[in-house]
Tab-separated table of C-alpha atoms and ligand atoms in Angstrom:
chain	number	residue	atom	x	y	z
A	739	MET	CA	132.144	-60.526	54.697
A	740	THR	CA	128.774	-61.353	53.242
A	741	THR	CA	128.113	-61.250	49.543
A	742	ASN	CA	125.495	-59.038	47.954
A	743	GLU	CA	122.966	-59.970	45.236
A	744	THR	CA	125.694	-59.750	42.578
A	745	GLY	CA	127.791	-62.371	44.359
A	746	ASN	CA	130.390	-59.802	45.459
A	747	THR	CA	131.438	-58.299	48.761
A	748	ASN	CA	131.587	-54.819	47.221
A	749	TYR	CA	130.311	-52.635	44.387
A	750	LEU	CA	132.547	-51.069	41.750
A	751	LEU	CA	131.883	-47.360	41.206
A	752	THR	CA	134.480	-47.353	38.446
A	753	PRO	CA	134.617	-46.955	34.652
A	754	GLY	CA	135.221	-50.672	34.123
A	755	PRO	CA	135.556	-53.475	34.756
A	756	LEU	CA	132.234	-53.128	36.501
A	757	THR	CA	129.865	-54.869	38.846
A	758	THR	CA	128.087	-57.586	36.866
A	759	SER	CA	124.934	-59.473	37.770
A	760	LEU	CA	125.160	-62.917	39.338
A	761	SER	CA	123.384	-64.418	36.310
A	762	ILE	CA	126.015	-62.990	33.969
A	763	LYS	CA	128.761	-64.541	36.063
A	764	GLN	CA	126.854	-67.845	36.173
A	765	ALA	CA	126.715	-67.900	32.363
A	766	MET	CA	130.455	-68.658	32.478
A	767	LEU	CA	130.101	-72.046	34.187
A	768	ARG	CA	130.079	-74.036	30.937
A	769	ASP	CA	133.221	-74.789	28.921
A	770	TRP	CA	132.506	-74.222	25.245
A	771	GLY	CA	134.367	-75.801	22.354
A	772	SER	CA	135.315	-73.009	19.998
A	773	ARG	CA	134.350	-75.106	16.939
A	774	ASP	CA	130.991	-76.259	18.421
A	775	ALA	CA	127.879	-75.382	16.461
A	776	ASP	CA	126.435	-73.874	19.681
A	777	PHE	CA	129.383	-71.566	20.099
A	778	ILE	CA	129.382	-70.556	16.428
A	779	ALA	CA	125.705	-69.648	16.820
A	780	LEU	CA	126.467	-67.702	20.001
A	781	THR	CA	129.152	-65.642	18.247
A	782	ALA	CA	126.801	-64.940	15.328
A	783	ARG	CA	124.007	-63.919	17.716
A	784	ILE	CA	126.242	-61.460	19.582
A	785	ARG	CA	127.432	-59.879	16.317
A	786	GLU	CA	123.854	-59.451	15.094
A	787	ARG	CA	122.616	-58.041	18.379
A	788	LEU	CA	125.380	-55.433	18.547
A	789	LEU	CA	124.573	-54.213	15.041
A	790	ALA	CA	120.902	-53.999	15.956
A	791	VAL	CA	121.686	-51.828	19.008
A	792	ALA	CA	123.201	-49.235	16.631
A	793	ASN	CA	120.502	-49.731	13.952
A	794	ALA	CA	123.380	-50.717	11.671
A	795	SER	CA	122.359	-54.237	10.564
A	796	ASP	CA	122.059	-53.300	6.872
A	797	SER	CA	125.026	-50.961	6.580
A	798	HIS	CA	127.742	-52.332	8.886
A	799	VAL	CA	129.323	-55.573	10.071
A	800	CYS	CA	130.411	-56.378	13.620
A	801	VAL	CA	133.953	-57.672	14.027
A	802	PRO	CA	134.877	-58.842	17.533
A	803	VAL	CA	138.434	-59.121	18.768
A	804	GLN	CA	140.049	-60.691	21.845
A	805	GLY	CA	141.414	-58.326	24.495
A	806	SER	CA	140.412	-55.149	26.281
A	807	GLY	CA	138.857	-52.137	24.580
A	808	THR	CA	142.199	-50.698	23.536
A	809	PHE	CA	142.898	-53.818	21.472
A	810	ALA	CA	139.728	-53.131	19.488
A	811	VAL	CA	140.691	-49.467	19.038
A	812	GLU	CA	144.179	-50.371	17.851
A	813	ALA	CA	142.806	-53.096	15.568
A	814	ALA	CA	140.169	-50.828	14.044
A	815	LEU	CA	142.531	-47.904	13.459
A	816	GLY	CA	145.184	-50.161	11.934
A	817	THR	CA	142.700	-52.005	9.727
A	818	VAL	CA	140.613	-49.117	8.438
A	819	VAL	CA	143.152	-46.326	7.990
A	820	PRO	CA	145.330	-47.030	4.918
A	821	TRP	CA	149.079	-46.412	5.065
A	822	ASP	CA	148.723	-43.180	3.108
A	823	GLY	CA	145.784	-42.005	5.247
A	824	LYS	CA	145.892	-39.012	7.571
A	825	VAL	CA	143.830	-38.967	10.747
A	826	LEU	CA	142.568	-35.977	12.697
A	827	VAL	CA	142.068	-36.988	16.334
A	828	LEU	CA	139.817	-34.882	18.564
A	829	ILE	CA	141.344	-34.928	22.020
A	830	ASN	CA	139.904	-33.847	25.355
A	831	GLY	CA	141.268	-36.541	27.603
A	832	ALA	CA	143.383	-39.682	27.901
A	833	TYR	CA	141.436	-41.794	25.407
A	834	GLY	CA	141.805	-39.282	22.565
A	835	GLN	CA	145.494	-39.074	23.473
A	836	ARG	CA	145.688	-42.856	23.303
A	837	MET	CA	144.263	-42.984	19.770
A	838	ALA	CA	146.816	-40.422	18.597
A	839	ARG	CA	149.560	-42.489	20.238
A	840	ILE	CA	148.365	-45.714	18.593
A	841	LEU	CA	148.321	-44.035	15.168
A	842	GLY	CA	151.891	-42.850	15.701
A	843	ILE	CA	153.013	-46.343	16.678
A	844	VAL	CA	151.307	-47.977	13.690
A	845	GLY	CA	152.908	-45.384	11.437
A	846	ARG	CA	149.897	-43.401	10.222
A	847	GLU	CA	149.998	-39.632	9.854
A	848	VAL	CA	148.165	-37.849	12.701
A	849	VAL	CA	147.032	-34.326	13.446
A	850	THR	CA	145.065	-33.319	16.513
A	851	ILE	CA	142.702	-30.712	17.887
A	852	GLU	CA	143.068	-30.551	21.642
A	853	ASN	CA	140.645	-29.180	24.182
A	854	ALA	CA	140.925	-29.118	27.946
A	855	GLU	CA	139.415	-32.074	29.800
A	856	ASN	CA	136.481	-29.992	31.001
A	857	GLU	CA	135.605	-28.736	27.505
A	858	VAL	CA	133.792	-30.615	24.734
A	859	SER	CA	135.630	-31.133	21.433
A	860	ASP	CA	135.681	-27.922	19.381
A	861	THR	CA	133.419	-28.481	16.364
A	862	ALA	CA	134.160	-25.085	14.770
A	863	ALA	CA	137.866	-25.944	14.795
A	864	LEU	CA	137.031	-29.353	13.290
A	865	ASP	CA	135.055	-27.726	10.492
A	866	ALA	CA	137.860	-25.253	9.773
A	867	MET	CA	140.608	-27.868	9.838
A	868	LEU	CA	138.763	-30.190	7.441
A	869	ALA	CA	138.190	-27.259	5.061
A	870	ARG	CA	141.858	-26.264	5.221
A	871	ASP	CA	143.592	-29.657	5.141
A	872	THR	CA	142.206	-31.807	2.342
A	873	ALA	CA	144.781	-34.534	3.043
A	874	ILE	CA	142.871	-35.527	6.191
A	875	SER	CA	141.080	-38.762	5.270
A	876	HIS	CA	139.687	-39.810	8.655
A	877	VAL	CA	138.494	-38.217	11.899
A	878	ALA	CA	138.694	-40.099	15.215
A	879	ALA	CA	136.497	-38.907	18.080
A	880	VAL	CA	135.716	-40.089	21.603
A	881	HIS	CA	132.015	-40.301	22.415
A	882	CYS	CA	132.063	-40.143	26.219
A	883	GLU	CA	135.583	-39.159	27.346
A	884	THR	CA	135.861	-41.341	30.427
A	885	THR	CA	138.782	-39.280	31.726
A	886	SER	CA	136.309	-36.626	32.887
A	887	GLY	CA	132.905	-38.145	32.036
A	888	ILE	CA	132.196	-35.488	29.419
A	889	LEU	CA	129.806	-36.192	26.546
A	890	ASN	CA	131.198	-34.967	23.244
A	891	PRO	CA	128.722	-33.653	20.619
A	892	ILE	CA	128.891	-36.751	18.446
A	893	GLN	CA	125.940	-35.879	16.195
A	894	GLU	CA	127.433	-32.508	15.347
A	895	ILE	CA	130.879	-34.032	14.808
A	896	ALA	CA	129.400	-36.698	12.520
A	897	ASP	CA	127.463	-34.108	10.509
A	898	ILE	CA	130.584	-32.000	9.945
A	899	VAL	CA	132.725	-34.989	8.966
A	900	ALA	CA	130.003	-36.204	6.559
A	901	ARG	CA	129.639	-32.752	5.013
A	902	HIS	CA	133.362	-32.773	4.258
A	903	GLY	CA	133.175	-36.302	2.874
A	904	ARG	CA	135.652	-37.822	5.360
A	905	SER	CA	135.466	-41.054	7.300
A	906	LEU	CA	134.514	-41.013	11.006
A	907	LEU	CA	135.738	-43.456	13.664
A	908	ILE	CA	134.082	-43.225	17.080
A	909	ASP	CA	135.518	-44.578	20.321
A	910	SER	CA	132.161	-45.197	21.995
A	911	MET	CA	133.665	-47.549	24.545
A	912	SER	CA	132.027	-46.032	27.630
A	913	ALA	CA	128.815	-44.872	25.897
A	914	PHE	CA	127.572	-47.565	23.525
A	915	GLY	CA	124.741	-49.509	25.100
A	916	ALA	CA	123.625	-46.642	27.342
A	917	ILE	CA	123.754	-43.618	25.026
A	918	ASP	CA	121.895	-43.846	21.762
A	919	VAL	CA	123.951	-44.045	18.562
A	920	ASP	CA	121.761	-44.679	15.520
A	921	ALA	CA	123.844	-45.313	12.393
A	922	SER	CA	121.092	-43.871	10.224
A	923	LYS	CA	121.498	-40.510	11.994
A	924	VAL	CA	125.077	-40.432	13.274
A	925	ARG	CA	127.082	-41.223	10.141
A	926	PHE	CA	130.095	-43.284	11.229
A	927	ASP	CA	132.269	-45.777	9.357
A	928	VAL	CA	133.609	-47.352	12.547
A	929	LEU	CA	132.321	-47.530	16.122
A	930	MET	CA	134.425	-49.235	18.772
A	931	ALA	CA	133.306	-50.605	22.130
A	932	SER	CA	133.829	-53.541	24.489
A	933	SER	CA	132.004	-56.226	26.422
A	934	ASN	CA	132.515	-54.827	29.875
A	935	LYS	CA	131.213	-51.270	30.020
A	936	CYS	CA	127.597	-50.242	29.455
A	937	PHE	CA	126.620	-53.759	28.349
A	938	GLU	CA	127.726	-55.021	31.775
A	939	GLY	CA	129.529	-58.107	30.489
A	940	VAL	CA	132.880	-59.274	31.804
A	941	PRO	CA	136.121	-57.931	30.298
A	942	GLY	CA	138.026	-59.751	27.569
A	943	MET	CA	136.478	-58.767	24.251
A	944	GLY	CA	136.241	-55.627	22.153
A	945	PHE	CA	134.482	-55.101	18.864
A	946	ALA	CA	134.101	-52.670	16.001
A	947	LEU	CA	131.021	-51.978	13.916
A	948	ILE	CA	132.483	-51.222	10.495
A	949	ARG	CA	130.675	-50.056	7.375
A	950	ARG	CA	130.667	-53.093	5.089
A	951	SER	CA	131.602	-51.131	1.952
A	952	VAL	CA	134.592	-49.636	3.803
A	953	LEU	CA	135.833	-52.913	5.304
A	954	GLU	CA	135.658	-54.583	1.892
A	955	GLY	CA	138.475	-52.266	0.800
A	956	CYS	CA	140.704	-52.862	3.843
A	957	GLU	CA	142.498	-56.057	2.855
A	958	GLY	CA	146.210	-55.833	3.622
A	959	ASN	CA	145.997	-52.527	5.527
A	960	ALA	CA	146.661	-53.901	8.992
A	961	HIS	CA	150.034	-53.545	10.675
A	962	SER	CA	149.427	-56.708	12.679
A	963	LEU	CA	148.224	-60.273	12.168
A	964	SER	CA	146.220	-60.710	15.374
A	965	LEU	CA	144.724	-57.197	15.190
A	966	ASP	CA	143.695	-57.436	11.524
A	967	LEU	CA	139.932	-56.948	11.561
A	968	TYR	CA	139.629	-57.576	7.816
A	969	ASP	CA	141.142	-61.025	8.264
A	970	GLN	CA	139.073	-61.620	11.395
A	971	TRP	CA	135.925	-60.703	9.468
A	972	GLN	CA	136.796	-62.934	6.518
A	973	ALA	CA	137.320	-65.919	8.826
A	974	LEU	CA	134.033	-65.292	10.623
A	975	GLU	CA	132.180	-64.956	7.333
A	976	LYS	CA	133.710	-68.158	5.991
A	977	ASN	CA	132.809	-70.605	8.758
A	978	GLY	CA	131.592	-68.571	11.710
A	979	GLN	CA	134.759	-69.328	13.668
A	980	TRP	CA	137.292	-67.059	15.303
A	981	ARG	CA	140.788	-67.229	13.793
A	982	PHE	CA	142.502	-67.732	17.155
A	983	THR	CA	141.297	-68.986	20.556
A	984	PRO	CA	138.191	-66.976	21.421
A	985	PRO	CA	137.451	-65.877	25.019
A	986	THR	CA	134.610	-68.408	25.162
A	987	HIS	CA	133.452	-67.688	28.721
A	988	VAL	CA	133.537	-63.946	28.086
A	989	LEU	CA	131.307	-64.441	25.043
A	990	ALA	CA	128.873	-66.634	26.943
A	991	ALA	CA	128.630	-63.944	29.614
A	992	PHE	CA	128.272	-61.242	26.958
A	993	ASP	CA	125.419	-63.111	25.287
A	994	ARG	CA	123.638	-63.237	28.639
A	995	ALA	CA	124.465	-59.551	29.239
A	996	LEU	CA	122.904	-58.629	25.899
A	997	SER	CA	119.719	-60.478	26.881
A	998	GLU	CA	119.597	-58.565	30.169
A	999	HIS	CA	120.222	-55.332	28.242
A	1000	ALA	CA	117.268	-56.108	25.951
A	1001	ASP	CA	115.075	-57.083	28.929
A	1002	GLU	CA	115.826	-53.735	30.538
A	1003	GLY	CA	114.520	-51.942	27.462
A	1004	GLY	CA	117.716	-51.701	25.427
A	1005	VAL	CA	119.615	-48.449	25.234
A	1006	ALA	CA	116.670	-46.367	26.493
A	1007	GLY	CA	116.155	-48.567	29.542
A	1008	ARG	CA	119.817	-48.687	30.425
A	1009	HIS	CA	120.170	-44.944	29.923
A	1010	ALA	CA	117.250	-44.321	32.260
A	1011	ARG	CA	118.803	-46.377	35.061
A	1012	TYR	CA	122.237	-44.777	34.651
A	1013	ALA	CA	120.747	-41.276	34.459
A	1014	GLY	CA	118.862	-42.025	37.691
A	1015	ASN	CA	122.067	-43.248	39.330
A	1016	CYS	CA	123.977	-40.193	38.151
A	1017	GLY	CA	121.320	-37.804	39.458
A	1018	ILE	CA	121.256	-39.425	42.909
A	1019	LEU	CA	125.038	-39.390	43.153
A	1020	VAL	CA	125.517	-35.805	41.951
A	1021	ASP	CA	122.683	-34.415	44.111
A	1022	GLY	CA	123.873	-36.319	47.165
A	1023	MET	CA	127.508	-35.306	46.775
A	1024	ARG	CA	126.574	-31.660	46.128
A	1025	ALA	CA	124.435	-31.691	49.264
A	1026	MET	CA	127.630	-32.572	51.171
A	1027	GLY	CA	129.434	-29.683	49.489
A	1028	PHE	CA	131.344	-31.559	46.779
A	1029	GLU	CA	131.688	-29.856	43.391
A	1030	THR	CA	131.554	-31.595	40.039
A	1031	LEU	CA	134.162	-30.801	37.406
A	1032	LEU	CA	131.523	-30.563	34.700
A	1033	PRO	CA	128.313	-28.588	34.337
A	1034	ASP	CA	125.251	-30.843	34.084
A	1035	ASP	CA	124.623	-30.173	30.379
A	1036	VAL	CA	127.822	-31.943	29.258
A	1037	GLN	CA	127.929	-34.608	31.984
A	1038	ALA	CA	127.317	-38.118	30.618
A	1039	PRO	CA	125.537	-40.467	33.081
A	1040	ILE	CA	128.572	-42.758	33.110
A	1041	ILE	CA	131.237	-41.472	35.473
A	1042	ILE	CA	131.399	-38.254	37.494
A	1043	THR	CA	134.519	-36.275	38.328
A	1044	PHE	CA	134.506	-34.450	41.678
A	1045	HIS	CA	137.013	-31.842	42.726
A	1046	THR	CA	139.202	-32.830	45.652
A	1047	PRO	CA	137.873	-31.112	48.792
A	1048	SER	CA	139.822	-28.147	50.135
A	1049	ASP	CA	139.658	-29.454	53.727
A	1050	PRO	CA	143.249	-30.146	54.890
A	1051	LYS	CA	141.951	-33.262	56.654
A	1052	PHE	CA	140.980	-34.798	53.304
A	1053	ASP	CA	143.391	-37.490	52.137
A	1054	PHE	CA	142.380	-39.414	49.006
A	1055	GLN	CA	144.011	-42.691	50.015
A	1056	VAL	CA	142.272	-42.700	53.400
A	1057	PHE	CA	138.968	-41.767	51.721
A	1058	TYR	CA	139.423	-44.521	49.126
A	1059	ASP	CA	140.380	-47.202	51.662
A	1060	SER	CA	137.580	-46.306	54.009
A	1061	LEU	CA	134.964	-46.393	51.229
A	1062	SER	CA	136.420	-49.678	50.061
A	1063	ASP	CA	136.095	-51.105	53.592
A	1064	ARG	CA	132.440	-50.035	53.449
A	1065	GLY	CA	131.968	-51.908	50.175
A	1066	PHE	CA	132.381	-49.217	47.516
A	1067	VAL	CA	135.360	-49.003	45.201
A	1068	ILE	CA	135.874	-45.566	43.619
A	1069	TYR	CA	138.442	-44.335	41.116
A	1070	PRO	CA	141.264	-41.817	41.275
A	1071	GLY	CA	141.202	-38.768	39.021
A	1072	LYS	CA	143.281	-38.704	35.855
A	1073	LEU	CA	142.989	-35.007	35.066
A	1074	THR	CA	145.679	-32.510	34.274
A	1075	VAL	CA	143.355	-29.516	34.843
A	1076	ALA	CA	142.386	-30.175	38.474
A	1077	ASP	CA	142.901	-32.447	41.503
A	1078	SER	CA	139.975	-34.799	41.465
A	1079	PHE	CA	138.504	-38.244	42.006
A	1080	ARG	CA	135.852	-40.132	40.076
A	1081	MET	CA	132.750	-42.155	40.904
A	1082	GLY	CA	131.119	-44.289	38.240
A	1083	CYS	CA	127.397	-44.960	38.020
A	1084	ILE	CA	127.418	-47.806	35.474
A	1085	GLY	CA	127.381	-51.558	35.979
A	1086	ARG	CA	124.815	-53.578	37.944
A	1087	LEU	CA	123.959	-50.661	40.248
A	1088	GLY	CA	120.673	-48.941	40.980
A	1089	GLU	CA	119.093	-46.437	43.348
A	1090	ASP	CA	119.699	-48.523	46.477
A	1091	GLN	CA	123.415	-48.841	45.775
A	1092	MET	CA	123.729	-45.117	45.018
A	1093	HIS	CA	122.059	-44.188	48.308
A	1094	ALA	CA	124.214	-46.702	50.172
A	1095	ALA	CA	127.335	-45.251	48.515
A	1096	LEU	CA	126.316	-41.776	49.705
A	1097	ASP	CA	125.826	-43.131	53.238
A	1098	ALA	CA	129.332	-44.601	53.027
A	1099	VAL	CA	130.767	-41.245	51.894
A	1100	ARG	CA	129.026	-39.434	54.801
A	1101	ALA	CA	130.297	-41.963	57.340
A	1102	THR	CA	133.811	-41.739	55.894
A	1103	LEU	CA	133.906	-37.938	55.968
A	1104	SER	CA	132.724	-37.872	59.540
A	1105	GLU	CA	135.352	-40.435	60.528
A	1106	MET	CA	138.039	-38.338	58.780
A	1107	GLY	CA	136.733	-35.100	60.344
A	1108	VAL	CA	136.326	-33.527	56.905
A	1109	THR	CA	133.797	-30.715	56.790
A	1110	GLN	CA	134.856	-28.544	53.828
A	1111	CYS	CA	134.026	-30.556	50.697
A	1112	GLY	CA	134.177	-27.713	48.196
A	1113	ARG	CA	137.268	-27.324	46.080
A	1114	ALA	CA	140.158	-25.093	46.987
A	1115	ARG	CA	139.943	-21.674	45.342
A	1116	ALA	CA	142.783	-19.352	44.503
A	1117	ALA	CA	142.997	-16.579	47.087
B	1587	PLP	C1	137.582	-48.027	28.742
B	1587	PLP	C2	137.844	-47.205	27.553
B	1587	PLP	C3	138.710	-47.636	26.527
B	1587	PLP	C4	139.444	-48.962	26.557
B	1587	PLP	O1	140.172	-49.154	27.698
B	1587	PLP	P1	140.667	-50.622	28.099
B	1587	PLP	O2	141.298	-50.395	29.420
B	1587	PLP	O3	141.616	-51.075	27.057
B	1587	PLP	O4	139.451	-51.504	28.127
B	1587	PLP	C5	138.854	-46.827	25.419
B	1587	PLP	N1	138.202	-45.661	25.323
B	1587	PLP	C6	137.371	-45.213	26.273
B	1587	PLP	C7	136.666	-43.910	26.070
B	1587	PLP	C8	137.168	-45.963	27.429
B	1587	PLP	O5	136.329	-45.526	28.380
């Protein structure tokens, strides 16, 4: 098989890890010493750039941590929420569920407001619960719930939490970098994300942007040594070095990815490309008869959930394998409300790849003999 311009034989239409550019992969060819001045400068540059993306350079600090995004979520929750804290988690998918689960494991009190996966988080219920339960100290929300691709109303959530004087933690893993979050408008104490989603780096590092005045009071909170972001921050402030072996190649790639992000026009530029990708994919799939789970007004341009076609000839595994043979890797659904599959539109993908993916879907359907792409309806 021949490789494409990203150095791969296929494209990932998934929520991460994603297709990365060849130049980002090439940035990993050097072995860095973790105590080298060059590497210390690289770490500092990444931390500054991430704060700048959120317009949070004056108010927050960026604390990176080794591992996938969940490691950063677990580290941030365990570091910032004190042992006598109580967290309200807004859930409308697997990632909200995961935060509630983490809080249970690390022994913090949790309450939840749950919505179905095709509904945005209920802000009226949030307002009412914060008014009623004054013991709630923190609210944890998911920005784009990658389970469905839904965009939660983060500005409204932040305004309500601020009005009640509570602390907001945002899992912006699959949004930050492509959907604007300005700390001067969206009042958050913590925002969590990772190297490998909308910034298009390689996986291996997560980070949290944490309000400096909040983090200063978090000494000794953490349930864990390696996931203690206060300790991690103190070490970085002291000599610019990571406490434990950093994922040096991941950071080198991330630094390059942040340059490519800036060259594309930052968040606005990346959003424009992803929105274009999403539009092509949704229009093309609808033209074949597929139905999206979500209405367009709550669909984030990140990942799209399609209902499984009603045609008895449709078999997801055959569909998946055949698309994969044609060079496009899609993602199974993870919903409880409907049978579905997902196609991502983030990563190093543009119009040409979206049109080629649609061609691959058409060829696959015709090979399978599938003609009815709409979802099954109750009789
Ligand atoms: C990807 C993602 C995470 C982290 O998942 P990992 O598999 O640990 O990287 C957390 N929250 C959301 C919303 C995500 O999309």
